[in-house]
PDB file of C-alpha atoms in Angstrom:
ATOM      1  CA  MET K 257      -9.518 -32.016 -15.601  1.00 51.00           C
ATOM      2  CA  VAL K 258      -7.903 -30.390 -12.570  1.00 48.00           C
ATOM      3  CA  GLY K 259      -5.196 -28.914 -14.816  1.00 51.00           C
ATOM      4  CA  ASN K 260      -7.809 -27.338 -17.116  1.00 56.00           C
ATOM      5  CA  CYS K 261      -9.634 -25.809 -14.139  1.00 58.00           C
ATOM      6  CA  LEU K 262      -6.371 -24.322 -12.849  1.00 55.00           C
ATOM      7  CA  GLU K 263      -5.611 -22.831 -16.285  1.00 58.00           C
ATOM      8  CA  VAL K 264      -9.083 -21.244 -16.442  1.00 53.00           C
ATOM      9  CA  GLU K 265      -8.698 -19.845 -12.921  1.00 58.00           C
ATOM     10  CA  LEU K 266      -5.252 -18.438 -13.721  1.00 60.00           C
ATOM     11  CA  TYR K 267      -6.632 -16.851 -16.906  1.00 57.00           C
ATOM     12  CA  TYR K 268      -9.400 -15.054 -14.994  1.00 58.00           C
ATOM     13  CA  VAL K 269      -7.012 -14.020 -12.203  1.00 61.00           C
ATOM     14  CA  GLU K 270      -4.567 -12.535 -14.746  1.00 63.00           C
ATOM     15  CA  ASN K 271      -7.393 -10.637 -16.489  1.00 64.00           C
ATOM     16  CA  LEU K 272      -8.696  -9.357 -13.154  1.00 69.00           C
ATOM     17  CA  LEU K 273      -5.219  -8.188 -12.119  1.00 64.00           C
ATOM     18  CA  GLU K 274      -4.756  -6.438 -15.475  1.00 63.00           C
ATOM     19  CA  ILE K 275      -8.094  -4.611 -15.065  1.00 68.00           C
ATOM     20  CA  ILE K 276      -7.188  -3.570 -11.499  1.00 71.00           C
ATOM     21  CA  ILE K 277      -3.767  -2.291 -12.641  1.00 60.00           C
ATOM     22  CA  ASN K 278      -5.317  -0.284 -15.529  1.00 62.00           C
ATOM     23  CA  VAL K 279      -7.940   1.241 -13.209  1.00 67.00           C
ATOM     24  CA  PHE K 280      -5.204   2.131 -10.718  1.00 62.00           C
ATOM     25  CA  LYS K 281      -3.135   3.777 -13.479  1.00 59.00           C
ATOM     26  CA  ILE K 282      -6.091   5.903 -14.615  1.00 62.00           C
ATOM     27  CA  PHE K 283      -6.881   6.840 -11.012  1.00 64.00           C
ATOM     28  CA  ALA K 284      -3.220   7.710 -10.316  1.00 58.00           C
ATOM     29  CA  THR K 285      -3.077   9.878 -13.447  1.00 59.00           C
ATOM     30  CA  CYS K 286      -6.205  11.794 -12.413  1.00 63.00           C
ATOM     31  CA  VAL K 287      -4.891  12.283  -8.875  1.00 59.00           C
ATOM     32  CA  ILE K 288      -1.517  13.551 -10.102  1.00 58.00           C
ATOM     33  CA  LEU K 289      -3.095  16.013 -12.548  1.00 60.00           C
ATOM     34  CA  ASN K 290      -5.468  17.211  -9.835  1.00 58.00           C
ATOM     35  CA  VAL K 291      -2.687  17.680  -7.287  1.00 54.00           C
ATOM     36  CA  PHE K 292      -0.464  19.530  -9.720  1.00 57.00           C
ATOM     37  CA  CYS K 293      -3.044  21.756 -11.386  1.00 58.00           C
ATOM     38  CA  TRP K 294      -5.123  22.582  -8.328  1.00 54.00           C
ATOM     39  CA  ASP K 295      -3.281  21.998  -5.073  1.00 50.00           C
ATOM     40  CA  VAL K 296       0.083  23.309  -6.267  1.00 54.00           C
ATOM     41  CA  LEU K 297      -0.924  26.160  -8.565  1.00 56.00           C
ATOM     42  CA  ILE K 298      -4.455  27.414  -7.936  1.00 53.00           C
ATOM     43  CA  LEU K 299      -4.291  26.932  -4.159  1.00 51.00           C
ATOM     44  CA  LEU K 300      -1.010  28.832  -4.009  1.00 56.00           C
ATOM     45  CA  TYR K 301      -2.457  31.782  -5.877  1.00 56.00           C
ATOM     46  CA  CYS K 302      -5.581  31.811  -3.736  1.00 52.00           C
ATOM     47  CA  MET K 303      -3.311  31.977  -0.673  1.00 51.00           C
ATOM     48  CA  HIS K 304      -1.339  34.741  -2.345  1.00 55.00           C
ATOM     49  CA  ILE K 305      -4.491  36.833  -2.798  1.00 52.00           C
ATOM     50  CA  ILE K 306      -5.608  36.200   0.791  1.00 47.00           C
ATOM     51  CA  LEU K 307      -2.218  36.952   2.345  1.00 49.00           C
ATOM     52  CA  GLN K 308      -1.787  40.234   0.494  1.00 53.00           C
ATOM     53  CA  THR K 309      -4.329  42.914   1.208  1.00 46.00           C
ATOM     54  CA  TYR K 310      -3.229  44.926  -1.788  1.00 50.00           C
ATOM     55  CA  LEU K 311      -2.224  43.791  -5.256  1.00 56.00           C
ATOM     56  CA  SER K 312      -0.462  46.140  -7.648  1.00 63.00           C
ATOM     57  CA  MET K 313      -1.501  46.204 -11.301  1.00 67.00           C
ATOM     58  CA  GLN K 314       1.788  44.539 -12.196  1.00 68.00           C
ATOM     59  CA  GLU K 315       0.952  41.594  -9.907  1.00 65.00           C
ATOM     60  CA  VAL K 316      -2.556  41.383 -11.358  1.00 68.00           C
ATOM     61  CA  TYR K 317      -1.106  41.199 -14.882  1.00 74.00           C
ATOM     62  CA  ILE K 318       1.344  38.500 -13.806  1.00 73.00           C
ATOM     63  CA  GLN K 319      -1.490  36.467 -12.302  1.00 72.00           C
ATOM     64  CA  LEU K 320      -3.478  36.805 -15.525  1.00 77.00           C
ATOM     65  CA  ILE K 321      -0.432  35.593 -17.465  1.00 81.00           C
ATOM     66  CA  VAL K 322      -0.074  32.655 -15.079  1.00 78.00           C
ATOM     67  CA  GLY K 323      -3.750  31.833 -15.610  1.00 78.00           C
ATOM     68  CA  CYS K 324      -3.187  31.716 -19.382  1.00 83.00           C
ATOM     69  CA  VAL K 325      -0.068  29.571 -18.917  1.00 85.00           C
ATOM     70  CA  VAL K 326      -1.995  27.128 -16.693  1.00 82.00           C
ATOM     71  CA  LEU K 327      -4.704  26.921 -19.363  1.00 84.00           C
ATOM     72  CA  LEU K 328      -2.134  26.214 -22.096  1.00 89.00           C
ATOM     73  CA  MET K 329      -0.486  23.620 -19.853  1.00 87.00           C
ATOM     74  CA  VAL K 330      -3.766  21.773 -19.273  1.00 85.00           C
ATOM     75  CA  LEU K 331      -4.641  21.955 -23.000  1.00 87.00           C
ATOM     76  CA  SER K 332      -1.216  20.520 -23.854  1.00 89.00           C
ATOM     77  CA  ALA K 333      -1.786  17.611 -21.451  1.00 87.00           C
ATOM     78  CA  ILE K 334      -5.185  16.978 -23.060  1.00 86.00           C
ATOM     79  CA  GLN K 335      -3.606  17.003 -26.535  1.00 89.00           C
ATOM     80  CA  VAL K 336      -0.921  14.511 -25.445  1.00 90.00           C
ATOM     81  CA  ILE K 337      -3.664  12.067 -24.452  1.00 87.00           C
ATOM     82  CA  ARG K 338      -6.024  12.957 -27.317  1.00 87.00           C
ATOM     83  CA  PHE K 339      -3.543  12.482 -30.168  1.00 89.00           C
ATOM     84  CA  GLY K 340      -1.752   9.502 -28.667  1.00 87.00           C
ATOM     85  CA  PRO K 341       1.771   8.448 -29.616  1.00 89.00           C
ATOM     86  CA  GLY K 342       0.921   6.911 -32.988  1.00 87.00           C
ATOM     87  CA  TYR K 343       0.705   3.150 -32.895  1.00 88.00           C
ATOM     88  CA  VAL K 344       1.821   0.786 -35.649  1.00 84.00           C
ATOM     89  CA  ASP K 345      -1.648  -0.363 -36.679  1.00 79.00           C
ATOM     90  CA  GLN K 346      -2.596  -3.021 -39.221  1.00 75.00           C
ATOM     91  CA  SER K 347      -2.805  -0.558 -42.128  1.00 75.00           C
ATOM     92  CA  ILE K 348       0.815   0.524 -41.549  1.00 74.00           C
ATOM     93  CA  LYS K 349       1.917  -3.112 -41.284  1.00 71.00           C
ATOM     94  CA  ASP K 350       0.123  -3.999 -44.544  1.00 70.00           C
ATOM     95  CA  LYS K 351       1.614  -0.989 -46.327  1.00 73.00           C
ATOM     96  CA  LEU K 352       5.105  -1.931 -45.146  1.00 70.00           C
ATOM     97  CA  GLU K 353       4.626  -5.545 -46.188  1.00 68.00           C
ATOM     98  CA  THR K 354       3.419  -4.594 -49.675  1.00 69.00           C
ATOM     99  CA  GLN K 355       6.187  -2.033 -50.146  1.00 67.00           C
ATOM    100  CA  LEU K 356       8.908  -4.424 -49.051  1.00 67.00           C
ATOM    101  CA  PHE K 357       7.781  -7.576 -50.831  1.00 63.00           C
ATOM    102  CA  ASN K 358       8.986  -6.662 -54.334  1.00 62.00           C
ATOM    103  CA  GLU K 359      12.177  -5.017 -53.071  1.00 64.00           C
ATOM    104  CA  LEU K 360      12.911  -8.071 -50.947  1.00 62.00           C
ATOM    105  CA  GLN K 361      12.489 -10.488 -53.830  1.00 62.00           C
ATOM    106  CA  GLU K 362      14.852  -8.479 -56.043  1.00 64.00           C
ATOM    107  CA  GLU K 363      17.487  -8.278 -53.314  1.00 62.00           C
ATOM    108  CA  LEU K 364      17.256 -12.024 -52.661  1.00 60.00           C
ATOM    109  CA  LYS K 365      17.609 -12.865 -56.348  1.00 61.00           C
ATOM    110  CA  LEU K 366      20.751 -10.742 -56.647  1.00 62.00           C
ATOM    111  CA  LEU K 367      22.249 -12.230 -53.503  1.00 57.00           C
ATOM    112  CA  MET K 368      21.485 -15.824 -54.473  1.00 56.00           C
ATOM    113  CA  MET K 369      22.997 -15.290 -57.942  1.00 54.00           C
ATOM    114  CA  SER K 370      26.366 -14.131 -56.584  1.00 52.00           C
ATOM    115  CA  GLU K 371      28.114 -16.358 -54.034  1.00 52.00           C
ATOM    116  CA  ASP K 372      30.739 -13.711 -53.180  1.00 51.00           C
ATOM    117  CA  ARG K 373      28.090 -11.105 -52.516  1.00 50.00           C
ATOM    118  CA  LEU K 374      26.144 -13.590 -50.412  1.00 52.00           C
ATOM    119  CA  LEU K 375      29.209 -14.354 -48.267  1.00 51.00           C
ATOM    120  CA  ASP K 376      29.921 -10.650 -47.804  1.00 54.00           C
ATOM    121  CA  PHE K 377      26.340 -10.022 -46.767  1.00 50.00           C
ATOM    122  CA  LEU K 378      26.228 -12.772 -44.137  1.00 52.00           C
ATOM    123  CA  ASP K 379      28.355 -12.839 -40.998  1.00 51.00           C
ATOM    124  CA  GLN K 380      31.361 -15.151 -40.854  1.00 44.00           C
ATOM    125  CA  ASN K 381      29.733 -17.274 -38.122  1.00 44.00           C
ATOM    126  CA  GLN K 382      26.600 -17.729 -40.206  1.00 48.00           C
ATOM    127  CA  CYS K 383      28.624 -18.768 -43.253  1.00 47.00           C
ATOM    128  CA  ASN K 384      30.368 -21.550 -41.315  1.00 47.00           C
ATOM    129  CA  GLN K 385      27.071 -23.092 -40.178  1.00 52.00           C
ATOM    130  CA  PRO K 386      25.306 -25.593 -42.465  1.00 50.00           C
ATOM    131  CA  LEU K 387      21.984 -24.022 -43.478  1.00 49.00           C
ATOM    132  CA  SER K 388      19.033 -25.388 -45.387  1.00 53.00           C
ATOM    133  CA  GLU K 389      17.581 -23.338 -48.238  1.00 52.00           C
ATOM    134  CA  GLU K 390      14.596 -22.354 -46.085  1.00 57.00           C
ATOM    135  CA  GLN K 391      16.845 -21.217 -43.207  1.00 56.00           C
ATOM    136  CA  LEU K 392      19.070 -19.291 -45.603  1.00 56.00           C
ATOM    137  CA  ILE K 393      16.114 -17.444 -47.167  1.00 58.00           C
ATOM    138  CA  HIS K 394      14.717 -16.654 -43.712  1.00 59.00           C
ATOM    139  CA  MET K 395      18.095 -15.293 -42.575  1.00 61.00           C
ATOM    140  CA  LEU K 396      18.486 -13.258 -45.747  1.00 62.00           C
ATOM    141  CA  ASN K 397      15.003 -11.814 -45.275  1.00 62.00           C
ATOM    142  CA  ILE K 398      15.946 -10.576 -41.809  1.00 63.00           C
ATOM    143  CA  LYS K 399      19.303  -9.218 -43.015  1.00 62.00           C
ATOM    144  CA  VAL K 400      17.780  -7.325 -45.941  1.00 63.00           C
ATOM    145  CA  LEU K 401      15.099  -5.844 -43.689  1.00 63.00           C
ATOM    146  CA  GLU K 402      17.699  -4.748 -41.137  1.00 62.00           C
ATOM    147  CA  SER K 403      19.814  -3.177 -43.879  1.00 62.00           C
ATOM    148  CA  LYS K 404      16.769  -1.081 -44.822  1.00 60.00           C
ATOM    149  CA  GLY K 405      16.208  -0.120 -41.174  1.00 60.00           C
ATOM    150  CA  ILE K 406      13.097  -2.278 -40.827  1.00 66.00           C
ATOM    151  CA  LYS K 407      12.875  -4.918 -38.133  1.00 73.00           C
ATOM    152  CA  ILE K 408      10.388  -7.557 -37.064  1.00 77.00           C
ATOM    153  CA  CYS K 409       8.856  -7.053 -33.624  1.00 80.00           C
ATOM    154  CA  LYS K 410       9.508 -10.186 -31.573  1.00 81.00           C
ATOM    155  CA  THR K 411       6.341  -9.634 -29.536  1.00 82.00           C
ATOM    156  CA  CYS K 412       3.906  -8.635 -32.314  1.00 79.00           C
ATOM    157  CA  GLN K 413       5.617 -10.892 -34.885  1.00 76.00           C
ATOM    158  CA  SER K 414       5.143  -8.269 -37.585  1.00 76.00           C
ATOM    159  CA  TYR K 415       7.083  -5.555 -39.411  1.00 76.00           C
ATOM    160  CA  LYS K 416       7.741  -2.316 -37.599  1.00 79.00           C
ATOM    161  CA  PRO K 417       8.984   0.944 -39.176  1.00 80.00           C
ATOM    162  CA  LEU K 418      12.314   2.566 -38.496  1.00 81.00           C
ATOM    163  CA  ARG K 419      12.611   3.955 -34.920  1.00 85.00           C
ATOM    164  CA  ALA K 420       9.482   2.100 -33.784  1.00 88.00           C
ATOM    165  CA  HIS K 421       9.613   0.175 -30.501  1.00 89.00           C
ATOM    166  CA  HIS K 422       7.275  -2.172 -28.679  1.00 89.00           C
ATOM    167  CA  CYS K 423       5.852  -0.766 -25.432  1.00 88.00           C
ATOM    168  CA  SER K 424       5.324  -3.411 -22.758  1.00 85.00           C
ATOM    169  CA  GLN K 425       2.793  -1.157 -20.988  1.00 84.00           C
ATOM    170  CA  CYS K 426       0.646  -0.317 -24.032  1.00 83.00           C
ATOM    171  CA  LYS K 427       1.326  -3.759 -25.574  1.00 84.00           C
ATOM    172  CA  GLN K 428       1.717  -2.185 -29.017  1.00 87.00           C
ATOM    173  CA  CYS K 429       4.508  -0.947 -31.264  1.00 89.00           C
ATOM    174  CA  VAL K 430       4.861   2.841 -31.133  1.00 91.00           C
ATOM    175  CA  ILE K 431       6.117   4.960 -34.055  1.00 89.00           C
ATOM    176  CA  ARG K 432       9.259   6.915 -33.083  1.00 91.00           C
ATOM    177  CA  MET K 433       8.773   5.922 -29.449  1.00 91.00           C
ATOM    178  CA  ASP K 434      10.432   8.216 -26.921  1.00 92.00           C
ATOM    179  CA  HIS K 435       9.277   6.756 -23.593  1.00 90.00           C
ATOM    180  CA  HIS K 436       6.201   5.644 -21.672  1.00 90.00           C
ATOM    181  CA  CYS K 437       4.992   8.468 -19.424  1.00 87.00           C
ATOM    182  CA  MET K 438       3.731   6.867 -16.217  1.00 82.00           C
ATOM    183  CA  TRP K 439       2.273  10.173 -14.981  1.00 80.00           C
ATOM    184  CA  LEU K 440      -0.102  10.457 -17.957  1.00 82.00           C
ATOM    185  CA  ASN K 441      -0.260   6.666 -18.444  1.00 83.00           C
ATOM    186  CA  ILE K 442       0.460   6.947 -22.156  1.00 88.00           C
ATOM    187  CA  CYS K 443       3.380   6.506 -24.539  1.00 91.00           C
ATOM    188  CA  ILE K 444       5.140   9.539 -25.971  1.00 92.00           C
ATOM    189  CA  GLY K 445       5.756   9.016 -29.669  1.00 91.00           C
ATOM    190  CA  MET K 446       5.708  10.702 -33.055  1.00 91.00           C
ATOM    191  CA  GLN K 447       2.167  12.142 -32.878  1.00 91.00           C
ATOM    192  CA  ASN K 448       2.159  13.583 -29.352  1.00 91.00           C
ATOM    193  CA  TYR K 449       5.830  14.421 -28.719  1.00 94.00           C
ATOM    194  CA  LYS K 450       5.275  18.070 -29.716  1.00 93.00           C
ATOM    195  CA  TYR K 451       2.482  18.428 -27.143  1.00 93.00           C
ATOM    196  CA  PHE K 452       4.598  16.685 -24.508  1.00 93.00           C
ATOM    197  CA  MET K 453       7.362  19.249 -25.151  1.00 93.00           C
ATOM    198  CA  MET K 454       4.805  22.036 -24.798  1.00 93.00           C
ATOM    199  CA  LEU K 455       3.469  20.501 -21.586  1.00 92.00           C
ATOM    200  CA  ILE K 456       6.847  20.446 -19.835  1.00 92.00           C
ATOM    201  CA  PHE K 457       7.644  23.926 -21.229  1.00 93.00           C
ATOM    202  CA  TYR K 458       4.468  25.429 -19.729  1.00 92.00           C
ATOM    203  CA  ILE K 459       4.997  23.538 -16.460  1.00 89.00           C
ATOM    204  CA  ASN K 460       8.426  25.167 -16.143  1.00 91.00           C
ATOM    205  CA  LEU K 461       7.136  28.585 -17.193  1.00 90.00           C
ATOM    206  CA  CYS K 462       4.327  28.370 -14.646  1.00 85.00           C
ATOM    207  CA  ILE K 463       6.711  27.345 -11.870  1.00 85.00           C
ATOM    208  CA  ILE K 464       9.067  30.241 -12.717  1.00 87.00           C
ATOM    209  CA  LEU K 465       6.202  32.768 -12.638  1.00 83.00           C
ATOM    210  CA  VAL K 466       4.989  31.401  -9.294  1.00 80.00           C
ATOM    211  CA  LEU K 467       8.499  31.665  -7.843  1.00 81.00           C
ATOM    212  CA  ILE K 468       8.915  35.246  -9.100  1.00 80.00           C
ATOM    213  CA  THR K 469       5.574  36.503  -7.763  1.00 75.00           C
ATOM    214  CA  TYR K 470       6.038  34.800  -4.403  1.00 73.00           C
ATOM    215  CA  PHE K 471       9.634  35.859  -3.869  1.00 74.00           C
ATOM    216  CA  LYS K 472       8.890  39.430  -2.736  1.00 70.00           C
ATOM    217  CA  THR K 473       6.283  38.350  -0.180  1.00 68.00           C
ATOM    218  CA  TYR K 474       8.506  35.498   0.978  1.00 69.00           C
ATOM    219  CA  ILE K 475      11.431  37.871   1.707  1.00 71.00           C
ATOM    220  CA  LEU K 476       9.118  40.285   3.563  1.00 67.00           C
ATOM    221  CA  ALA K 477       7.809  37.447   5.704  1.00 65.00           C
ATOM    222  CA  ILE K 478      11.357  36.434   6.661  1.00 66.00           C
ATOM    223  CA  GLU K 479      12.358  40.035   7.499  1.00 66.00           C
ATOM    224  CA  GLU K 480       9.278  40.498   9.698  1.00 63.00           C
ATOM    225  CA  SER K 481       9.936  37.121  11.403  1.00 60.00           C
ATOM    226  CA  ASP K 482       6.277  36.206  11.103  1.00 59.00           C
ATOM    227  CA  PHE K 483       6.456  32.505  12.002  1.00 60.00           C
ATOM    228  CA  GLN K 484       2.866  31.770  11.001  1.00 58.00           C
ATOM    229  CA  LEU K 485       3.431  33.343   7.590  1.00 60.00           C
ATOM    230  CA  ILE K 486       6.752  31.565   7.093  1.00 59.00           C
ATOM    231  CA  THR K 487       5.229  28.141   7.775  1.00 60.00           C
ATOM    232  CA  LYS K 488       2.678  28.771   5.053  1.00 58.00           C
ATOM    233  CA  PHE K 489       5.523  29.389   2.630  1.00 65.00           C
ATOM    234  CA  THR K 490       6.729  25.820   2.871  1.00 70.00           C
ATOM    235  CA  TYR K 491       4.727  25.688  -0.369  1.00 69.00           C
ATOM    236  CA  TYR K 492       7.363  27.984  -1.867  1.00 72.00           C
ATOM    237  CA  HIS K 493      10.071  25.448  -1.127  1.00 76.00           C
ATOM    238  CA  SER K 494       7.932  22.702  -2.653  1.00 76.00           C
ATOM    239  CA  ILE K 495       7.548  24.718  -5.848  1.00 79.00           C
ATOM    240  CA  PHE K 496      11.294  25.381  -5.944  1.00 82.00           C
ATOM    241  CA  THR K 497      11.896  21.631  -5.616  1.00 83.00           C
ATOM    242  CA  LEU K 498       9.586  21.066  -8.595  1.00 83.00           C
ATOM    243  CA  PHE K 499      11.635  23.591 -10.569  1.00 87.00           C
ATOM    244  CA  ILE K 500      14.865  21.703  -9.764  1.00 89.00           C
ATOM    245  CA  LEU K 501      13.231  18.492 -11.018  1.00 86.00           C
ATOM    246  CA  PHE K 502      11.407  19.770 -14.113  1.00 89.00           C
ATOM    247  CA  PHE K 503      13.834  22.309 -15.581  1.00 92.00           C
ATOM    248  CA  PRO K 504      16.728  19.871 -16.270  1.00 92.00           C
ATOM    249  CA  PHE K 505      14.139  17.425 -17.638  1.00 92.00           C
ATOM    250  CA  PHE K 506      12.911  20.096 -20.070  1.00 93.00           C
ATOM    251  CA  LEU K 507      16.469  20.999 -21.138  1.00 93.00           C
ATOM    252  CA  HIS K 508      17.190  17.314 -21.749  1.00 92.00           C
ATOM    253  CA  HIS K 509      14.231  17.047 -24.142  1.00 93.00           C
ATOM    254  CA  VAL K 510      15.202  20.293 -25.887  1.00 93.00           C
ATOM    255  CA  ARG K 511      18.613  18.761 -26.556  1.00 92.00           C
ATOM    256  CA  LEU K 512      16.999  15.538 -27.823  1.00 92.00           C
ATOM    257  CA  ALA K 513      14.701  17.503 -30.154  1.00 92.00           C
ATOM    258  CA  ALA K 514      17.601  19.621 -31.446  1.00 91.00           C
ATOM    259  CA  ASN K 515      19.538  16.418 -32.230  1.00 90.00           C
ATOM    260  CA  ASN K 516      16.475  14.633 -33.688  1.00 90.00           C
ATOM    261  CA  GLN K 517      16.929  11.860 -31.155  1.00 90.00           C
ATOM    262  CA  THR K 518      14.593   9.913 -28.879  1.00 90.00           C
ATOM    263  CA  THR K 519      15.183   9.026 -25.236  1.00 90.00           C
ATOM    264  CA  ILE K 520      15.539   5.346 -26.200  1.00 89.00           C
ATOM    265  CA  GLU K 521      18.127   6.170 -28.875  1.00 87.00           C
ATOM    266  CA  TYR K 522      19.991   8.447 -26.464  1.00 87.00           C
ATOM    267  CA  TYR K 523      20.397   5.724 -23.844  1.00 84.00           C
ATOM    268  CA  GLU K 524      21.037   2.892 -26.287  1.00 79.00           C
ATOM    269  CA  LYS K 525      23.814   4.757 -28.144  1.00 71.00           C
ATOM    270  CA  LYS K 526      24.286   1.902 -30.574  1.00 59.00           C
ATOM    271  CA  GLN K 527      25.599   4.237 -33.252  1.00 59.00           C
ATOM    272  CA  LYS K 528      28.395   6.737 -32.690  1.00 64.00           C
ATOM    273  CA  THR K 529      26.878   9.068 -35.272  1.00 72.00           C
ATOM    274  CA  ASN K 530      23.221  10.083 -35.327  1.00 76.00           C
ATOM    275  CA  SER K 531      21.968   9.239 -38.829  1.00 78.00           C
ATOM    276  CA  PHE K 532      18.732  11.209 -38.266  1.00 83.00           C
ATOM    277  CA  TYR K 533      20.479  14.519 -37.557  1.00 85.00           C
ATOM    278  CA  ILE K 534      19.915  17.161 -40.270  1.00 86.00           C
ATOM    279  CA  ASN K 535      20.572  20.499 -38.578  1.00 88.00           C
ATOM    280  CA  ILE K 536      19.138  22.051 -35.430  1.00 89.00           C
ATOM    281  CA  TRP K 537      16.497  24.171 -37.203  1.00 91.00           C
ATOM    282  CA  ASP K 538      15.235  21.360 -39.455  1.00 90.00           C
ATOM    283  CA  ASN K 539      15.315  18.899 -36.559  1.00 90.00           C
ATOM    284  CA  LEU K 540      13.049  21.175 -34.530  1.00 91.00           C
ATOM    285  CA  LYS K 541      10.746  21.708 -37.528  1.00 90.00           C
ATOM    286  CA  GLU K 542      10.430  17.956 -38.004  1.00 89.00           C
ATOM    287  CA  ILE K 543       9.245  17.529 -34.410  1.00 89.00           C
ATOM    288  CA  LEU K 544       7.390  20.780 -33.652  1.00 88.00           C
ATOM    289  CA  GLY K 545       6.035  21.511 -37.125  1.00 86.00           C
ATOM    290  CA  PRO K 546       7.090  23.528 -40.191  1.00 87.00           C
ATOM    291  CA  GLU K 547       5.582  26.857 -38.999  1.00 86.00           C
ATOM    292  CA  TRP K 548       7.604  28.116 -36.023  1.00 85.00           C
ATOM    293  CA  TYR K 549       4.844  30.516 -34.899  1.00 84.00           C
ATOM    294  CA  TYR K 550       2.635  27.504 -34.043  1.00 85.00           C
ATOM    295  CA  TRP K 551       5.276  25.762 -31.934  1.00 85.00           C
ATOM    296  CA  LEU K 552       3.924  27.021 -28.602  1.00 85.00           C
ATOM    297  CA  LEU K 553       0.236  26.549 -29.406  1.00 84.00           C
ATOM    298  CA  PRO K 554      -1.534  23.261 -28.548  1.00 83.00           C
ATOM    299  CA  ILE K 555      -3.156  22.929 -31.982  1.00 80.00           C
TER     300      ILE K 555
END
């Protein structure tokens, strides 16, 4: 009786902790987006307008461009969340199961008919172990699936497509999973990877424009030795730090997209050759879309 009560209490405590963690993640995501979009960008440009009594037309145009870039950046972030990574839902699992069933049966028949082929297919260690017919069929099932690039998720206990991985945060299998973005609290996968690329592109573009427009005023402030003005431009150094962090990150993902590779595949490096590589242009089209003139639009 006491054991049952403890199990019930533990169950409710675990659920409560999971709810608290999810709420915290959502709150953290909102705070981060707010800090980045408002405190870092809009506040800086408001200060820029206040500090300068006169703005040339060139500076006005640049600020309008930055406004458009900020808008595209926010829209890209919305699209990342809206589209989601593309989860392996039940319909995909059923389709895979139906598609594989007949192929699997044919492969098993051929393997069972030829002892030499069966021995070649299995590992040497597996051949030396005494196996029952049921164990042999189960092992052959797994081997045939792996040879076709299809694996069984150990957590979901179901088929998952090629390049799909189980996310411990989302608790689902993600199609062509790249990574779990803790800042947006969502996985980056096949459906939203394009928008994620656009997001980090516009973040970098926005940072570069901010650095360019602030540089002239920053140099003037240093030459005039205006201490009060210089202290306000600690923001400039913060933005430059963001550039150092985000630009290599963007280049890394450009390289991954050009090689038709995910972050997981890059770090695993199980295969010396990338079997998904076609050529740079077709790799980019596969990820960003067939029409190149839509690549930078969050649609």
